[in-house]
Amino acid sequence: MRTKLIVGNWKMNGNLAANATLLRDLLAEPTATGCDVGVCVPVPYLAQVHALLAGTAIELGAQDLSAHAVGAYTGEVSAAMLKDFGVRYCLVGHSERRQYHGESDVLVADKAKAALAAGITPIVCVGETLAERQAGLTQDVVKRQLAAVIHANGHCISEIVVAYEPVWAIGTGQVASPEQAQAVHALLRLQLQAASPHAERMKILYGGSMNAANAAALLAQVDIDGGLVGGAALKAPDFLSIIAAAQQG
Ligand code: PGA
């Protein structure tokens, strides 16, 4: 039995006042039981959110990190720096990083490695574009993306979280059906089983237009262990509804 995990991805949203209000509203609810919760926030707000989440059940996350440990890499943020602010999770290979910043499978794999070396759980995002799905390439694409991370991380692979995020579902309101998502999750689980004796306890999240209305049906699928939530994570009632659905699922 895998504990569900719901992670908010704030992307490039928020400010000091809005973050404080959102977290106040999230923390006003009783502590989540039977479900782990995290929020991945923009780097400038790590210190603020770290302080506001201290002693609470919500874990801190980041949205990206450098593959390098230290040195002359202007603008980059290392895993150790994130660790200094109590970061527990870090997204790697989000499709917006792959698409707008040219991140390759190999770079994503190296970032996962850097996170693991610092004791941060990488949430490795994989997913196909609409064109790839229509061309029947979904399986090839997600397997290739995950294979690179498996190849670079050896037995440490057991410590990652995977997020299946079909690119066509991200921010579009066009959610994958529970069956479509489950089919890909089952495939990813098989790939993890071949790579790790611990695949049964590893979490595979779904992301892409998850909201209060569709979360329960997605989270009821046998291989969907939680959600990576963008837009709906910015509204406390919506994010809390998704957490409640995960607690029941
Ligand atoms: P969305 O984003 O929930 O707004 O579709 C999900 C994500 O990009 O992680």
mmCIF file with all atom_site columns, C-alpha atoms in Angstrom, residues 86-237:
data_model
loop_
_atom_site.group_PDB
_atom_site.id
_atom_site.type_symbol
_atom_site.label_atom_id
_atom_site.label_alt_id
_atom_site.label_comp_id
_atom_site.label_asym_id
_atom_site.label_entity_id
_atom_site.label_seq_id
_atom_site.pdbx_PDB_ins_code
_atom_site.Cartn_x
_atom_site.Cartn_y
_atom_site.Cartn_z
_atom_site.occupancy
_atom_site.B_iso_or_equiv
_atom_site.pdbx_formal_charge
_atom_site.auth_seq_id
_atom_site.auth_comp_id
_atom_site.auth_asym_id
_atom_site.auth_atom_id
_atom_site.pdbx_PDB_model_num
ATOM 1   C CA . GLY A 1 86  ? 14.760  22.321 4.130   1.00 0.00 ? 86  GLY A CA 1
ATOM 2   C CA . VAL A 1 87  ? 13.779  21.296 0.617   1.00 0.00 ? 87  VAL A CA 1
ATOM 3   C CA . ARG A 1 88  ? 12.445  17.727 0.570   1.00 0.00 ? 88  ARG A CA 1
ATOM 4   C CA . TYR A 1 89  ? 11.330  17.417 -3.072  1.00 0.00 ? 89  TYR A CA 1
ATOM 5   C CA . CYS A 1 90  ? 12.574  18.880 -6.339  1.00 0.00 ? 90  CYS A CA 1
ATOM 6   C CA . LEU A 1 91  ? 10.912  18.623 -9.725  1.00 0.00 ? 91  LEU A CA 1
ATOM 7   C CA . VAL A 1 92  ? 13.272  17.599 -12.500 1.00 0.00 ? 92  VAL A CA 1
ATOM 8   C CA . GLY A 1 93  ? 12.535  17.462 -16.203 1.00 0.00 ? 93  GLY A CA 1
ATOM 9   C CA . HIS A 1 94  ? 9.222   19.268 -16.062 1.00 0.00 ? 94  HIS A CA 1
ATOM 10  C CA . SER A 1 95  ? 8.011   19.607 -19.660 1.00 0.00 ? 95  SER A CA 1
ATOM 11  C CA . GLU A 1 96  ? 8.290   23.402 -19.411 1.00 0.00 ? 96  GLU A CA 1
ATOM 12  C CA . ARG A 1 97  ? 11.998  22.971 -18.653 1.00 0.00 ? 97  ARG A CA 1
ATOM 13  C CA . ARG A 1 98  ? 12.421  20.443 -21.471 1.00 0.00 ? 98  ARG A CA 1
ATOM 14  C CA . GLN A 1 99  ? 10.462  22.614 -23.918 1.00 0.00 ? 99  GLN A CA 1
ATOM 15  C CA . TYR A 1 100 ? 11.539  26.178 -23.105 1.00 0.00 ? 100 TYR A CA 1
ATOM 16  C CA . HIS A 1 101 ? 15.035  25.519 -21.768 1.00 0.00 ? 101 HIS A CA 1
ATOM 17  C CA . GLY A 1 102 ? 16.115  22.667 -24.008 1.00 0.00 ? 102 GLY A CA 1
ATOM 18  C CA . GLU A 1 103 ? 16.679  20.191 -21.188 1.00 0.00 ? 103 GLU A CA 1
ATOM 19  C CA . SER A 1 104 ? 17.727  16.815 -22.583 1.00 0.00 ? 104 SER A CA 1
ATOM 20  C CA . ASP A 1 105 ? 17.029  13.383 -21.114 1.00 0.00 ? 105 ASP A CA 1
ATOM 21  C CA . VAL A 1 106 ? 20.677  13.192 -20.057 1.00 0.00 ? 106 VAL A CA 1
ATOM 22  C CA . LEU A 1 107 ? 20.597  16.562 -18.284 1.00 0.00 ? 107 LEU A CA 1
ATOM 23  C CA . VAL A 1 108 ? 17.375  15.587 -16.501 1.00 0.00 ? 108 VAL A CA 1
ATOM 24  C CA . ALA A 1 109 ? 19.027  12.337 -15.380 1.00 0.00 ? 109 ALA A CA 1
ATOM 25  C CA . ASP A 1 110 ? 22.038  14.284 -14.063 1.00 0.00 ? 110 ASP A CA 1
ATOM 26  C CA . LYS A 1 111 ? 19.739  16.646 -12.167 1.00 0.00 ? 111 LYS A CA 1
ATOM 27  C CA . ALA A 1 112 ? 17.985  13.686 -10.553 1.00 0.00 ? 112 ALA A CA 1
ATOM 28  C CA . LYS A 1 113 ? 21.418  12.406 -9.528  1.00 0.00 ? 113 LYS A CA 1
ATOM 29  C CA . ALA A 1 114 ? 22.389  15.770 -8.015  1.00 0.00 ? 114 ALA A CA 1
ATOM 30  C CA . ALA A 1 115 ? 19.167  15.852 -6.004  1.00 0.00 ? 115 ALA A CA 1
ATOM 31  C CA . LEU A 1 116 ? 19.618  12.296 -4.711  1.00 0.00 ? 116 LEU A CA 1
ATOM 32  C CA . ALA A 1 117 ? 23.222  13.009 -3.711  1.00 0.00 ? 117 ALA A CA 1
ATOM 33  C CA . ALA A 1 118 ? 21.958  15.831 -1.478  1.00 0.00 ? 118 ALA A CA 1
ATOM 34  C CA . GLY A 1 119 ? 19.169  13.763 0.063   1.00 0.00 ? 119 GLY A CA 1
ATOM 35  C CA . ILE A 1 120 ? 16.426  15.509 -1.910  1.00 0.00 ? 120 ILE A CA 1
ATOM 36  C CA . THR A 1 121 ? 13.736  13.375 -3.569  1.00 0.00 ? 121 THR A CA 1
ATOM 37  C CA . PRO A 1 122 ? 13.623  14.183 -7.278  1.00 0.00 ? 122 PRO A CA 1
ATOM 38  C CA . ILE A 1 123 ? 10.172  14.139 -8.833  1.00 0.00 ? 123 ILE A CA 1
ATOM 39  C CA . VAL A 1 124 ? 11.076  13.092 -12.357 1.00 0.00 ? 124 VAL A CA 1
ATOM 40  C CA . CYS A 1 125 ? 8.542   14.333 -14.902 1.00 0.00 ? 125 CYS A CA 1
ATOM 41  C CA . VAL A 1 126 ? 7.918   12.420 -18.106 1.00 0.00 ? 126 VAL A CA 1
ATOM 42  C CA . GLY A 1 127 ? 5.232   12.828 -20.740 1.00 0.00 ? 127 GLY A CA 1
ATOM 43  C CA . GLU A 1 128 ? 4.440   12.970 -24.426 1.00 0.00 ? 128 GLU A CA 1
ATOM 44  C CA . THR A 1 129 ? 3.299   15.905 -26.549 1.00 0.00 ? 129 THR A CA 1
ATOM 45  C CA . LEU A 1 130 ? 0.013   15.826 -28.436 1.00 0.00 ? 130 LEU A CA 1
ATOM 46  C CA . ALA A 1 131 ? 1.849   15.179 -31.715 1.00 0.00 ? 131 ALA A CA 1
ATOM 47  C CA . GLU A 1 132 ? 3.713   12.262 -30.140 1.00 0.00 ? 132 GLU A CA 1
ATOM 48  C CA . ARG A 1 133 ? 0.480   10.776 -28.771 1.00 0.00 ? 133 ARG A CA 1
ATOM 49  C CA . GLN A 1 134 ? -1.231  11.123 -32.122 1.00 0.00 ? 134 GLN A CA 1
ATOM 50  C CA . ALA A 1 135 ? 1.728   9.443  -33.795 1.00 0.00 ? 135 ALA A CA 1
ATOM 51  C CA . GLY A 1 136 ? 1.409   6.490  -31.397 1.00 0.00 ? 136 GLY A CA 1
ATOM 52  C CA . LEU A 1 137 ? 4.702   7.334  -29.692 1.00 0.00 ? 137 LEU A CA 1
ATOM 53  C CA . THR A 1 138 ? 3.514   7.780  -26.094 1.00 0.00 ? 138 THR A CA 1
ATOM 54  C CA . GLN A 1 139 ? 5.100   4.579  -24.792 1.00 0.00 ? 139 GLN A CA 1
ATOM 55  C CA . ASP A 1 140 ? 8.394   5.148  -26.608 1.00 0.00 ? 140 ASP A CA 1
ATOM 56  C CA . VAL A 1 141 ? 8.701   8.713  -25.323 1.00 0.00 ? 141 VAL A CA 1
ATOM 57  C CA . VAL A 1 142 ? 7.984   8.087  -21.638 1.00 0.00 ? 142 VAL A CA 1
ATOM 58  C CA . LYS A 1 143 ? 10.111  4.930  -21.591 1.00 0.00 ? 143 LYS A CA 1
ATOM 59  C CA . ARG A 1 144 ? 13.033  6.772  -23.178 1.00 0.00 ? 144 ARG A CA 1
ATOM 60  C CA . GLN A 1 145 ? 12.740  9.639  -20.687 1.00 0.00 ? 145 GLN A CA 1
ATOM 61  C CA . LEU A 1 146 ? 12.612  7.324  -17.675 1.00 0.00 ? 146 LEU A CA 1
ATOM 62  C CA . ALA A 1 147 ? 15.327  5.014  -19.048 1.00 0.00 ? 147 ALA A CA 1
ATOM 63  C CA . ALA A 1 148 ? 17.831  7.878  -19.049 1.00 0.00 ? 148 ALA A CA 1
ATOM 64  C CA . VAL A 1 149 ? 17.174  8.511  -15.357 1.00 0.00 ? 149 VAL A CA 1
ATOM 65  C CA . ILE A 1 150 ? 17.389  4.801  -14.515 1.00 0.00 ? 150 ILE A CA 1
ATOM 66  C CA . HIS A 1 151 ? 20.641  4.466  -16.447 1.00 0.00 ? 151 HIS A CA 1
ATOM 67  C CA . ALA A 1 152 ? 22.299  7.376  -14.620 1.00 0.00 ? 152 ALA A CA 1
ATOM 68  C CA . ASN A 1 153 ? 21.128  6.498  -11.128 1.00 0.00 ? 153 ASN A CA 1
ATOM 69  C CA . GLY A 1 154 ? 21.658  2.747  -10.645 1.00 0.00 ? 154 GLY A CA 1
ATOM 70  C CA . HIS A 1 155 ? 20.247  1.361  -7.420  1.00 0.00 ? 155 HIS A CA 1
ATOM 71  C CA . CYS A 1 156 ? 19.407  4.886  -6.160  1.00 0.00 ? 156 CYS A CA 1
ATOM 72  C CA . ILE A 1 157 ? 16.503  4.807  -8.607  1.00 0.00 ? 157 ILE A CA 1
ATOM 73  C CA . SER A 1 158 ? 14.333  3.367  -5.825  1.00 0.00 ? 158 SER A CA 1
ATOM 74  C CA . GLU A 1 159 ? 14.399  6.795  -4.126  1.00 0.00 ? 159 GLU A CA 1
ATOM 75  C CA . ILE A 1 160 ? 12.851  8.826  -6.937  1.00 0.00 ? 160 ILE A CA 1
ATOM 76  C CA . VAL A 1 161 ? 9.231   9.781  -7.490  1.00 0.00 ? 161 VAL A CA 1
ATOM 77  C CA . VAL A 1 162 ? 7.964   9.689  -11.087 1.00 0.00 ? 162 VAL A CA 1
ATOM 78  C CA . ALA A 1 163 ? 5.334   12.074 -12.425 1.00 0.00 ? 163 ALA A CA 1
ATOM 79  C CA . TYR A 1 164 ? 3.517   11.237 -15.645 1.00 0.00 ? 164 TYR A CA 1
ATOM 80  C CA . GLU A 1 165 ? 2.467   14.538 -17.167 1.00 0.00 ? 165 GLU A CA 1
ATOM 81  C CA . PRO A 1 166 ? 1.121   14.367 -20.714 1.00 0.00 ? 166 PRO A CA 1
ATOM 82  C CA . VAL A 1 167 ? 2.206   17.709 -22.185 1.00 0.00 ? 167 VAL A CA 1
ATOM 83  C CA . TRP A 1 168 ? -1.155  18.150 -23.922 1.00 0.00 ? 168 TRP A CA 1
ATOM 84  C CA . ALA A 1 169 ? -2.917  18.041 -20.556 1.00 0.00 ? 169 ALA A CA 1
ATOM 85  C CA . ILE A 1 170 ? -0.766  20.614 -18.749 1.00 0.00 ? 170 ILE A CA 1
ATOM 86  C CA . GLY A 1 171 ? -2.569  23.889 -18.148 1.00 0.00 ? 171 GLY A CA 1
ATOM 87  C CA . THR A 1 172 ? -5.068  23.105 -20.915 1.00 0.00 ? 172 THR A CA 1
ATOM 88  C CA . GLY A 1 173 ? -8.052  21.836 -18.939 1.00 0.00 ? 173 GLY A CA 1
ATOM 89  C CA . GLN A 1 174 ? -7.809  18.737 -21.137 1.00 0.00 ? 174 GLN A CA 1
ATOM 90  C CA . VAL A 1 175 ? -7.171  16.019 -18.557 1.00 0.00 ? 175 VAL A CA 1
ATOM 91  C CA . ALA A 1 176 ? -6.130  12.482 -19.468 1.00 0.00 ? 176 ALA A CA 1
ATOM 92  C CA . SER A 1 177 ? -8.913  10.011 -18.742 1.00 0.00 ? 177 SER A CA 1
ATOM 93  C CA . PRO A 1 178 ? -8.283  7.772  -15.733 1.00 0.00 ? 178 PRO A CA 1
ATOM 94  C CA . GLU A 1 179 ? -7.866  4.844  -18.138 1.00 0.00 ? 179 GLU A CA 1
ATOM 95  C CA . GLN A 1 180 ? -5.405  6.700  -20.382 1.00 0.00 ? 180 GLN A CA 1
ATOM 96  C CA . ALA A 1 181 ? -3.357  7.737  -17.360 1.00 0.00 ? 181 ALA A CA 1
ATOM 97  C CA . GLN A 1 182 ? -3.477  4.298  -15.724 1.00 0.00 ? 182 GLN A CA 1
ATOM 98  C CA . ALA A 1 183 ? -2.255  2.638  -18.934 1.00 0.00 ? 183 ALA A CA 1
ATOM 99  C CA . VAL A 1 184 ? 0.890   4.787  -18.935 1.00 0.00 ? 184 VAL A CA 1
ATOM 100 C CA . HIS A 1 185 ? 1.389   4.431  -15.176 1.00 0.00 ? 185 HIS A CA 1
ATOM 101 C CA . ALA A 1 186 ? 1.242   0.627  -15.504 1.00 0.00 ? 186 ALA A CA 1
ATOM 102 C CA . LEU A 1 187 ? 3.879   0.791  -18.205 1.00 0.00 ? 187 LEU A CA 1
ATOM 103 C CA . LEU A 1 188 ? 6.119   2.980  -16.049 1.00 0.00 ? 188 LEU A CA 1
ATOM 104 C CA . ARG A 1 189 ? 5.620   0.616  -13.096 1.00 0.00 ? 189 ARG A CA 1
ATOM 105 C CA . LEU A 1 190 ? 6.807   -2.301 -15.246 1.00 0.00 ? 190 LEU A CA 1
ATOM 106 C CA . GLN A 1 191 ? 9.873   -0.318 -16.248 1.00 0.00 ? 191 GLN A CA 1
ATOM 107 C CA . LEU A 1 192 ? 10.605  0.473  -12.591 1.00 0.00 ? 192 LEU A CA 1
ATOM 108 C CA . GLN A 1 193 ? 10.126  -3.199 -11.667 1.00 0.00 ? 193 GLN A CA 1
ATOM 109 C CA . ALA A 1 194 ? 12.830  -4.162 -14.132 1.00 0.00 ? 194 ALA A CA 1
ATOM 110 C CA . ALA A 1 195 ? 15.170  -1.585 -12.560 1.00 0.00 ? 195 ALA A CA 1
ATOM 111 C CA . SER A 1 196 ? 14.421  -1.815 -8.847  1.00 0.00 ? 196 SER A CA 1
ATOM 112 C CA . PRO A 1 197 ? 13.383  -4.454 -6.319  1.00 0.00 ? 197 PRO A CA 1
ATOM 113 C CA . HIS A 1 198 ? 11.425  -1.666 -4.604  1.00 0.00 ? 198 HIS A CA 1
ATOM 114 C CA . ALA A 1 199 ? 9.196   -0.652 -7.502  1.00 0.00 ? 199 ALA A CA 1
ATOM 115 C CA . GLU A 1 200 ? 6.061   -1.606 -5.588  1.00 0.00 ? 200 GLU A CA 1
ATOM 116 C CA . ARG A 1 201 ? 6.674   1.110  -3.023  1.00 0.00 ? 201 ARG A CA 1
ATOM 117 C CA . MET A 1 202 ? 7.715   3.770  -5.524  1.00 0.00 ? 202 MET A CA 1
ATOM 118 C CA . LYS A 1 203 ? 5.251   6.534  -6.244  1.00 0.00 ? 203 LYS A CA 1
ATOM 119 C CA . ILE A 1 204 ? 4.038   7.493  -9.721  1.00 0.00 ? 204 ILE A CA 1
ATOM 120 C CA . LEU A 1 205 ? 2.073   10.762 -9.748  1.00 0.00 ? 205 LEU A CA 1
ATOM 121 C CA . TYR A 1 206 ? -0.264  12.014 -12.441 1.00 0.00 ? 206 TYR A CA 1
ATOM 122 C CA . GLY A 1 207 ? -0.112  15.659 -13.534 1.00 0.00 ? 207 GLY A CA 1
ATOM 123 C CA . GLY A 1 208 ? -1.980  17.704 -16.114 1.00 0.00 ? 208 GLY A CA 1
ATOM 124 C CA . SER A 1 209 ? -5.176  19.633 -15.349 1.00 0.00 ? 209 SER A CA 1
ATOM 125 C CA . MET A 1 210 ? -5.861  17.659 -12.175 1.00 0.00 ? 210 MET A CA 1
ATOM 126 C CA . ASN A 1 211 ? -8.584  19.485 -10.250 1.00 0.00 ? 211 ASN A CA 1
ATOM 127 C CA . ALA A 1 212 ? -11.143 19.067 -7.490  1.00 0.00 ? 212 ALA A CA 1
ATOM 128 C CA . ALA A 1 213 ? -13.650 17.496 -9.897  1.00 0.00 ? 213 ALA A CA 1
ATOM 129 C CA . ASN A 1 214 ? -11.449 14.899 -11.599 1.00 0.00 ? 214 ASN A CA 1
ATOM 130 C CA . ALA A 1 215 ? -8.949  14.001 -8.856  1.00 0.00 ? 215 ALA A CA 1
ATOM 131 C CA . ALA A 1 216 ? -10.914 11.192 -7.200  1.00 0.00 ? 216 ALA A CA 1
ATOM 132 C CA . ALA A 1 217 ? -11.359 9.162  -10.394 1.00 0.00 ? 217 ALA A CA 1
ATOM 133 C CA . LEU A 1 218 ? -7.675  9.530  -11.310 1.00 0.00 ? 218 LEU A CA 1
ATOM 134 C CA . LEU A 1 219 ? -6.473  8.703  -7.798  1.00 0.00 ? 219 LEU A CA 1
ATOM 135 C CA . ALA A 1 220 ? -8.656  5.584  -7.694  1.00 0.00 ? 220 ALA A CA 1
ATOM 136 C CA . GLN A 1 221 ? -6.500  3.965  -10.384 1.00 0.00 ? 221 GLN A CA 1
ATOM 137 C CA . VAL A 1 222 ? -4.250  1.222  -9.069  1.00 0.00 ? 222 VAL A CA 1
ATOM 138 C CA . ASP A 1 223 ? -0.961  2.729  -10.271 1.00 0.00 ? 223 ASP A CA 1
ATOM 139 C CA . ILE A 1 224 ? -1.767  6.416  -9.702  1.00 0.00 ? 224 ILE A CA 1
ATOM 140 C CA . ASP A 1 225 ? -0.168  7.263  -6.368  1.00 0.00 ? 225 ASP A CA 1
ATOM 141 C CA . GLY A 1 226 ? -0.871  10.966 -6.238  1.00 0.00 ? 226 GLY A CA 1
ATOM 142 C CA . GLY A 1 227 ? -0.882  14.163 -8.208  1.00 0.00 ? 227 GLY A CA 1
ATOM 143 C CA . LEU A 1 228 ? 1.388   16.935 -9.405  1.00 0.00 ? 228 LEU A CA 1
ATOM 144 C CA . VAL A 1 229 ? -0.949  19.897 -9.448  1.00 0.00 ? 229 VAL A CA 1
ATOM 145 C CA . GLY A 1 230 ? -0.324  23.229 -11.189 1.00 0.00 ? 230 GLY A CA 1
ATOM 146 C CA . GLY A 1 231 ? -3.205  25.678 -11.549 1.00 0.00 ? 231 GLY A CA 1
ATOM 147 C CA . ALA A 1 232 ? -5.397  24.102 -8.885  1.00 0.00 ? 232 ALA A CA 1
ATOM 148 C CA . ALA A 1 233 ? -2.557  24.315 -6.340  1.00 0.00 ? 233 ALA A CA 1
ATOM 149 C CA . LEU A 1 234 ? -2.831  28.111 -6.349  1.00 0.00 ? 234 LEU A CA 1
ATOM 150 C CA . LYS A 1 235 ? -6.345  28.050 -4.891  1.00 0.00 ? 235 LYS A CA 1
ATOM 151 C CA . ALA A 1 236 ? -6.519  26.699 -1.355  1.00 0.00 ? 236 ALA A CA 1
ATOM 152 C CA . PRO A 1 237 ? -10.057 25.197 -1.586  1.00 0.00 ? 237 PRO A CA 1
#
